[in-house]
Coordinates of C-alpha atoms in Angstrom, one line a residue:
M182 CA 0.0 0.0 0.0
A183 CA 1.3 3.5 -0.9
E184 CA 2.5 5.7 2.0
E185 CA -0.2 8.2 3.0
L186 CA 0.6 11.8 1.8
R187 CA 0.7 14.2 4.7
L188 CA 1.5 17.9 5.0
R189 CA 5.1 18.3 6.4
P190 CA 8.0 20.6 6.0
P191 CA 9.9 19.9 2.7
H192 CA 13.6 19.1 3.0
H193 CA 15.4 21.2 0.4
R194 CA 16.3 24.8 0.7
V195 CA 16.3 27.2 -2.2
E196 CA 19.6 28.5 -3.5
K197 CA 21.4 31.0 -1.2
R198 CA 21.5 33.3 -4.2
A199 CA 17.8 33.8 -3.8
I200 CA 18.5 36.2 -1.0
G201 CA 20.3 38.5 -3.5
W202 CA 17.4 38.1 -6.0
W203 CA 14.8 39.0 -3.3
T204 CA 16.9 41.9 -2.1
A205 CA 17.2 43.3 -5.6
Q206 CA 13.4 43.0 -6.0
A207 CA 12.8 44.8 -2.7
L208 CA 15.2 47.6 -3.7
A209 CA 13.4 47.9 -7.1
T210 CA 10.2 48.4 -5.1
V211 CA 11.5 50.8 -2.4
L212 CA 13.9 53.0 -4.3
P213 CA 11.8 54.6 -7.0
P214 CA 9.3 56.3 -4.7
V215 CA 12.1 57.5 -2.4
I216 CA 14.0 59.0 -5.4
V217 CA 10.9 60.7 -6.9
L218 CA 10.0 62.2 -3.5
V219 CA 13.5 63.4 -2.8
V220 CA 13.9 65.0 -6.3
L221 CA 10.5 66.7 -6.0
G222 CA 11.4 67.8 -2.5
V223 CA 14.6 69.4 -3.8
L224 CA 12.8 71.1 -6.7
I225 CA 9.6 72.3 -5.0
A226 CA 10.7 74.4 -2.0
P227 CA 7.3 75.2 -0.6
A228 CA 6.4 71.5 -0.4
R229 CA 9.8 70.3 0.6
F230 CA 8.8 69.2 4.1
W231 CA 5.7 67.3 2.9
L232 CA 7.7 65.6 0.2
L233 CA 10.8 64.7 2.2
L234 CA 8.9 63.5 5.2
P235 CA 7.3 60.6 3.3
A236 CA 10.6 60.0 1.5
V237 CA 12.3 59.5 4.9
L238 CA 9.5 57.3 6.2
I239 CA 9.5 55.1 3.1
A240 CA 13.3 54.9 3.2
V241 CA 13.4 53.8 6.8
L242 CA 10.6 51.3 6.5
G243 CA 11.9 50.2 3.1
A244 CA 15.4 49.6 4.6
V245 CA 13.9 47.3 7.2
Y246 CA 12.0 45.5 4.5
V247 CA 15.1 45.1 2.2
V248 CA 17.1 43.7 5.1
V249 CA 14.6 41.5 6.8
M250 CA 12.3 40.1 4.1
P251 CA 15.0 38.2 1.9
Q252 CA 16.5 36.5 5.0
W253 CA 13.2 35.6 6.3
R254 CA 12.0 34.2 3.0
Y255 CA 15.2 32.1 2.7
R256 CA 14.5 30.5 6.1
V257 CA 10.9 29.6 5.1
H258 CA 11.2 28.6 1.5
R259 CA 11.6 24.8 1.0
W260 CA 10.7 22.3 -1.6
E261 CA 10.9 18.5 -2.1
I262 CA 9.8 16.0 -4.7
T263 CA 9.1 12.4 -3.9
D264 CA 7.7 9.6 -6.1
D265 CA 4.2 10.5 -4.8
A266 CA 4.0 14.3 -4.5
V267 CA 5.6 17.8 -4.7
Y268 CA 5.9 19.6 -1.3
T269 CA 6.5 23.3 -1.0
A270 CA 6.8 25.8 1.8
A271 CA 6.8 29.5 0.9
G272 CA 6.1 33.1 2.1
W273 CA 7.4 35.3 4.8
L274 CA 4.6 37.1 6.6
R275 CA 1.9 34.8 5.2
Q276 CA 3.5 31.4 5.1
E277 CA 2.0 28.5 3.1
W278 CA 2.8 24.8 3.0
R279 CA 1.4 22.8 0.1
I280 CA 1.4 19.3 -1.3
A281 CA 0.5 18.2 -4.8
P282 CA 0.0 14.5 -5.5
M283 CA 1.7 13.4 -8.7
S284 CA -1.7 12.3 -10.0
R285 CA -3.1 15.8 -9.8
I286 CA -0.2 17.6 -11.7
Q287 CA -1.3 19.0 -15.1
T288 CA 1.6 21.2 -16.2
V289 CA 5.1 22.0 -15.1
D290 CA 6.7 25.3 -16.2
T291 CA 10.0 27.1 -15.7
V292 CA 10.2 30.9 -15.4
R293 CA 13.4 33.0 -15.6
G294 CA 12.8 36.7 -15.3
P295 CA 15.6 39.3 -15.9
L296 CA 16.6 39.5 -12.3
Q297 CA 16.5 35.7 -11.9
Q298 CA 18.8 35.4 -15.0
L299 CA 21.2 37.8 -13.3
F300 CA 21.4 35.5 -10.3
D301 CA 21.3 32.3 -12.4
L302 CA 18.0 31.3 -10.8
S303 CA 14.7 29.9 -12.0
S304 CA 11.2 29.4 -10.7
V305 CA 9.3 26.1 -11.2
T306 CA 5.5 26.3 -11.3
V307 CA 3.5 23.1 -10.9
T308 CA -0.1 23.5 -12.0
T309 CA -2.6 21.1 -10.5
A310 CA -6.3 20.3 -10.7
S311 CA -6.8 22.4 -7.6
A312 CA -8.8 25.5 -6.9
A313 CA -5.9 26.6 -4.6
G314 CA -3.8 27.4 -7.7
P315 CA -0.3 26.3 -8.7
L316 CA 2.6 25.5 -6.5
T317 CA 5.7 27.6 -7.2
I318 CA 9.3 26.9 -6.2
D319 CA 11.2 30.2 -6.4
G320 CA 14.9 30.6 -6.1
M321 CA 16.1 27.3 -7.7
D322 CA 19.4 27.0 -9.5
R323 CA 18.8 27.1 -13.2
E324 CA 20.2 23.7 -14.0
R325 CA 18.5 22.0 -11.0
A326 CA 15.2 23.6 -12.1
T327 CA 15.6 22.0 -15.5
A328 CA 16.3 18.6 -14.0
V329 CA 13.3 19.0 -11.7
V330 CA 11.0 19.8 -14.6
E331 CA 12.3 16.8 -16.5
Q332 CA 11.8 14.6 -13.4
L333 CA 8.3 15.8 -12.8
T334 CA 7.3 15.4 -16.4
A335 CA 8.6 11.8 -16.5
T336 CA 7.0 11.0 -13.2
T337 CA 3.6 12.5 -14.0
Q338 CA 3.5 10.8 -17.4
A339 CA 4.1 7.5 -15.6
T340 CA 1.5 8.2 -12.9
P341 CA -2.0 6.7 -13.6
G342 CA -4.9 9.1 -13.6
D343 CA -6.0 12.1 -15.6
A344 CA -5.0 15.0 -13.2
T345 CA -8.6 16.1 -12.7

């Protein structure tokens, strides 16, 4: 009889380079409004205080976000693939553990955005016949992600059932 699938922490960490990728994403979110507010504060003297105040607030809160979020996500994000299922743990403030039985997998995709390419990382998305949506493993090494997609494709093709 097959081992019962149960929700549990997956074993594998994502690549340590994911910290740099998440940090770059956070900086790309925080820096533009700070820069715009500072430039406007310098150019518009009557509104200087009201422009520089939010710039400082966003910069301070953004600095905390840029430093804390990537480290926290790295500690939480995990993944594992067994013969029976794909396990993921993700998030930082809102954490999520998911399991997808092989018989429910419909598609497996790899995504490499520009920042991911810079850090030689990929994301693997496993789409299932579930209303909860796809499972995503972010921060995988590019070559390992390719191997995982090949493994999942072979395993799901060999798994009986129609993934519905």
